Coordinates of C-alpha atoms in Angstrom, one line a residue:
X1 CA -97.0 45.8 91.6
X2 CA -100.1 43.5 91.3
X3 CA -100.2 40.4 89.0
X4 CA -103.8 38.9 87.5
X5 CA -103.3 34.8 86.9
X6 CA -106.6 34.8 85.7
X7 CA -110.2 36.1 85.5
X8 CA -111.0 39.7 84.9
X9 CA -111.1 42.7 86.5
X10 CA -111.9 46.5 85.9
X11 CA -108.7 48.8 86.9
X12 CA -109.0 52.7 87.4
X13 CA -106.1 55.7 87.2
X14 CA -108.5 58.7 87.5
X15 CA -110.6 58.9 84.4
X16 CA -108.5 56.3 82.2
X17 CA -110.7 53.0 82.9
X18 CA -109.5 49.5 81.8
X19 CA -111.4 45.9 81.5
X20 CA -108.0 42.9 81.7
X21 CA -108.6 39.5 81.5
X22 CA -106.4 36.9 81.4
X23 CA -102.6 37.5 83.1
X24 CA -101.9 41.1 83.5
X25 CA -99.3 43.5 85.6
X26 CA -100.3 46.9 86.6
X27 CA -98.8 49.2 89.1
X28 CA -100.5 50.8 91.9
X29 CA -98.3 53.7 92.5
X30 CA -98.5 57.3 94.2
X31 CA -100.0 59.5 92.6
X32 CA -103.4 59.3 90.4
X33 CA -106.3 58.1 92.3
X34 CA -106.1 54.2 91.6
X35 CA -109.0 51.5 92.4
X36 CA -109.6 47.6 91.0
X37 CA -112.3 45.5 91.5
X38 CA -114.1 42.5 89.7
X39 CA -115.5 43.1 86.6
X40 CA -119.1 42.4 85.6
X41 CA -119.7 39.1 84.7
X42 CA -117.0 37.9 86.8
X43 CA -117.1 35.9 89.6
X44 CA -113.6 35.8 90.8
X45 CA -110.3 36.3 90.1
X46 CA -106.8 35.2 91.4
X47 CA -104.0 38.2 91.8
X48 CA -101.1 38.6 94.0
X49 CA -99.3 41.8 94.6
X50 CA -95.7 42.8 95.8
X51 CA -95.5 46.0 97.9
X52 CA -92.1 48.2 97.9
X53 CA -90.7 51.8 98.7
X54 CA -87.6 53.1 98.8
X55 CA -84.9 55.2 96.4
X56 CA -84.2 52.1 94.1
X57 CA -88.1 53.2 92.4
X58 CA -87.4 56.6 91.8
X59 CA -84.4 55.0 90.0
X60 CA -87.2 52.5 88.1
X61 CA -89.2 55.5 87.8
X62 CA -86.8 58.1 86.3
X63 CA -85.2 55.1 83.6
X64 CA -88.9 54.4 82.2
X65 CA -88.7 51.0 83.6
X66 CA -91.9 51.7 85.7
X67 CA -95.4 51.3 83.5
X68 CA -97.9 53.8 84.1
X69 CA -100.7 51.5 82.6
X70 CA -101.9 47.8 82.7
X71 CA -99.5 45.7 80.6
X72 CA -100.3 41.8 79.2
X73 CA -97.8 39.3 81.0
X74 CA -94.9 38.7 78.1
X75 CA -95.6 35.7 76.7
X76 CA -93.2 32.5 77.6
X77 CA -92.7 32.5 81.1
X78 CA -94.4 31.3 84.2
X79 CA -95.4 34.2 85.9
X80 CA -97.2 32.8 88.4
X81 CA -94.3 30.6 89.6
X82 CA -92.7 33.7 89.2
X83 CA -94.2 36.0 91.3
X84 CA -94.3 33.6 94.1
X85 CA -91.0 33.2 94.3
X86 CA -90.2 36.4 94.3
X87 CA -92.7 37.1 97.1
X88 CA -91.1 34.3 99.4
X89 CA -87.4 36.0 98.4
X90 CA -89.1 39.3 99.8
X91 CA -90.8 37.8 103.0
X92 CA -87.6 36.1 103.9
X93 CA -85.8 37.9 107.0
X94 CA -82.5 38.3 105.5
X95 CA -80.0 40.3 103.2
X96 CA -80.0 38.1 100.5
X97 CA -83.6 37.1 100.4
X98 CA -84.5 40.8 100.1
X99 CA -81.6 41.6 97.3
X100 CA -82.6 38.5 95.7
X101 CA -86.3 39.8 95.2
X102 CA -85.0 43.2 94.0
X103 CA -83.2 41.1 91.4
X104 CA -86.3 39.7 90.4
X105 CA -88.4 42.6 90.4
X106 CA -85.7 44.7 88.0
X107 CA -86.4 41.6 86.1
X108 CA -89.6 42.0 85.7
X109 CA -89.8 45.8 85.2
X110 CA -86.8 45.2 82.4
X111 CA -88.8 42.9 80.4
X112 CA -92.0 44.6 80.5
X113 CA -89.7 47.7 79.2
X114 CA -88.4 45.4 76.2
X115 CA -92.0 44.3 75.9
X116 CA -93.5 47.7 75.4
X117 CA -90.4 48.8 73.3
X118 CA -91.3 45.9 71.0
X119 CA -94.9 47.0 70.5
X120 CA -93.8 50.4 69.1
X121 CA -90.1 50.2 67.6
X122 CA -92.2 50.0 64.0
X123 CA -92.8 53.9 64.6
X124 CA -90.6 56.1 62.9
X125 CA -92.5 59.2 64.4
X126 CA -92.4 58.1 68.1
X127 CA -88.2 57.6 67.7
X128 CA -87.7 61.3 65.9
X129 CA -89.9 62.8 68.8
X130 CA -88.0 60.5 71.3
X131 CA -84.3 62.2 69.9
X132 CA -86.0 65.6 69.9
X133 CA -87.0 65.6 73.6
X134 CA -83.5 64.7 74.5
X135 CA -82.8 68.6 73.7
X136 CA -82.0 70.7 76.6
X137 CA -83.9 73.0 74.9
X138 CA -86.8 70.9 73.7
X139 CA -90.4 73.0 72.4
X140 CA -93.0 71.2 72.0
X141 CA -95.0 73.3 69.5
X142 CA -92.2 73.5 67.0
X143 CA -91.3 69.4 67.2
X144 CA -95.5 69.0 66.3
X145 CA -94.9 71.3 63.6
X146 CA -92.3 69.5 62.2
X147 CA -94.8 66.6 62.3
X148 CA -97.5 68.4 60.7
X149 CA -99.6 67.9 63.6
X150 CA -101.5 70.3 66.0
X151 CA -99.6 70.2 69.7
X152 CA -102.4 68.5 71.1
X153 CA -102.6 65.7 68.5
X154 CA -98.7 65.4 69.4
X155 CA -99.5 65.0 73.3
X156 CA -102.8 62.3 72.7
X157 CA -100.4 60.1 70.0
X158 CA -97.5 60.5 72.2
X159 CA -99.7 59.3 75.6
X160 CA -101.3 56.5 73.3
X161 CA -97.9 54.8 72.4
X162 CA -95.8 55.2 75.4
X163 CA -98.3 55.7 78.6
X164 CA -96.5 58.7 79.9
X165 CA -97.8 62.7 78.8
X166 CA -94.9 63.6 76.6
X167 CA -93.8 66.3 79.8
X168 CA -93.4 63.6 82.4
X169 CA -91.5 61.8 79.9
X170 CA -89.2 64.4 79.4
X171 CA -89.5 65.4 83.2
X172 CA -88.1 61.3 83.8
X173 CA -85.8 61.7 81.2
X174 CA -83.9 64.5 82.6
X175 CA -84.2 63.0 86.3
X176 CA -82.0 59.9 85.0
X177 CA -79.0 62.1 83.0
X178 CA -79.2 63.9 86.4
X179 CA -78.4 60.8 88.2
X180 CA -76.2 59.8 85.8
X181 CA -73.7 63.0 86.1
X182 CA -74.0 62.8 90.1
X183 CA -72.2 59.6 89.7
X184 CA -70.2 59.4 86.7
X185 CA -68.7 62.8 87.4
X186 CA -68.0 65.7 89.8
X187 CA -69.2 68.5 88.4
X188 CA -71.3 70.7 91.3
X189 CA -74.8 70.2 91.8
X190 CA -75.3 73.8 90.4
X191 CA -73.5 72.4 87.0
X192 CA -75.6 69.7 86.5
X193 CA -78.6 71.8 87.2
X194 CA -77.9 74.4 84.5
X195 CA -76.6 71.5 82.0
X196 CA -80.0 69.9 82.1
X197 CA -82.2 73.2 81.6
X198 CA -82.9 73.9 85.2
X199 CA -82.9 77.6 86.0
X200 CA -83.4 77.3 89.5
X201 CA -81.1 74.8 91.5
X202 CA -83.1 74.8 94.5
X203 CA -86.3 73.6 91.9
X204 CA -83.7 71.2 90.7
X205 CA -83.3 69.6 94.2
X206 CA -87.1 69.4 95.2
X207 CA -87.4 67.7 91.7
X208 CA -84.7 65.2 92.2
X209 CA -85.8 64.7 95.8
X210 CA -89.5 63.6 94.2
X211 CA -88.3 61.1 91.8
X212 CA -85.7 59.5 93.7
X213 CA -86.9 59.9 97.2
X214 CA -83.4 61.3 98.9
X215 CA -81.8 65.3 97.7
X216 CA -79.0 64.8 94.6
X217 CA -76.2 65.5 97.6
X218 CA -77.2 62.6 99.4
X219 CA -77.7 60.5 96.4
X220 CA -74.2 61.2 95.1
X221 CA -72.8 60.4 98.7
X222 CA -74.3 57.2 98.9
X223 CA -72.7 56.3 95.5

């Protein structure tokens, strides 16, 4: 996760380009090709970052607590001091200092969640499309015809408000009930596959494996 204090910089995910300036977060995580560096007209800037891996962020990852896009820093908090202490929590060689700067950094991802929530809870579309995607069965073409809108216009207005294409959404979405049912229940793996739309177990798995970094047999043992 990096952290702008100030100046301004130019920030790449493939072909989506963005110019920040000012305080800004924005992951740099696997997948699309990613690049940052200063913007014209900029001399400097000041940034700090926080590197991670492990299960926990296929956990952030499949609850829609990780951004896929620049965000502006929520407004009311020191995020500087912030982020420095929560760097010094993560460099310190002990148990607590490292569970203290996961703390912090579900912190973070929570209110940047709330803050991108806020930003779009005025759109009565986006929370009808949101119920309708919870459908095992979801279709895509008949939810934009129910919206009077061409499937593409659905996908580019969908992208615009959340920052995820509507499939990974739903692909996320169905990653978290999964975890969910591994723990809260014990119905076999093959159960919770076929209850979330999977028609192959085995896909199911390599899925699961992707998002949360460890098989859904594993994960329910370690729970």
């Amino acid at each position: 996760m990096q952290f702008m204090e100030h100046g301004k910089v130019h920030v790449a995910y493939d072909d989506r380009n963005y110019e920040l300036e000012g305080q800004w977060f924005w992951p740099a995580y696997p997948g699309p090709y990613f690049q940052f560096h200063r913007a014209p007209g900029c001399e400097s800037w000041s940034h700090r970052h926080l590197a991670f891996q492990g299960p926990l962020f296929g956990k952030w990852v499949a609850e829609g607590l990780w951004p896929t896009e620049p965000q502006a820093a929520p407004r009311g908090k020191n995020w500087p001091e912030f982020f420095d202490e929560m760097r010094r929590h993560a460099d310190t060689p002990t148990r607590w200092g490292r569970l203290r700067a996961i703390n912090m950094l579900e912190g973070l991802l929570l209110e940047l969640a709330e803050a991108r929530q806020d930003v779009h809870r005025h759109e009565p579309w986006l929370h009808d499309v949101l119920n309708q995607l919870d459908s095992k069965d979801a279709d895509y073409v008949a939810i934009a015809h129910e919206h009077g809108v061409a499937l593409s216009t659905l996908r580019r207005r969908f992208q615009s408000a959340t920052g995820s294409p509507i499939h990974e959404h739903r692909l996320l979405s169905r990653i978290a009930k999964a975890r969910a049912m591994l723990v809260e229940t014990d119905l076999p793996i093959k159960a919770v596959s076929d209850s979330l739309g999977y028609q192959n177990v085995h896909y199911f798995n390599r899925q699961f494996k992707r998002f949360v970094g460890v098989p859904p047999g594993r994960f329910r043992r370690s729970r």
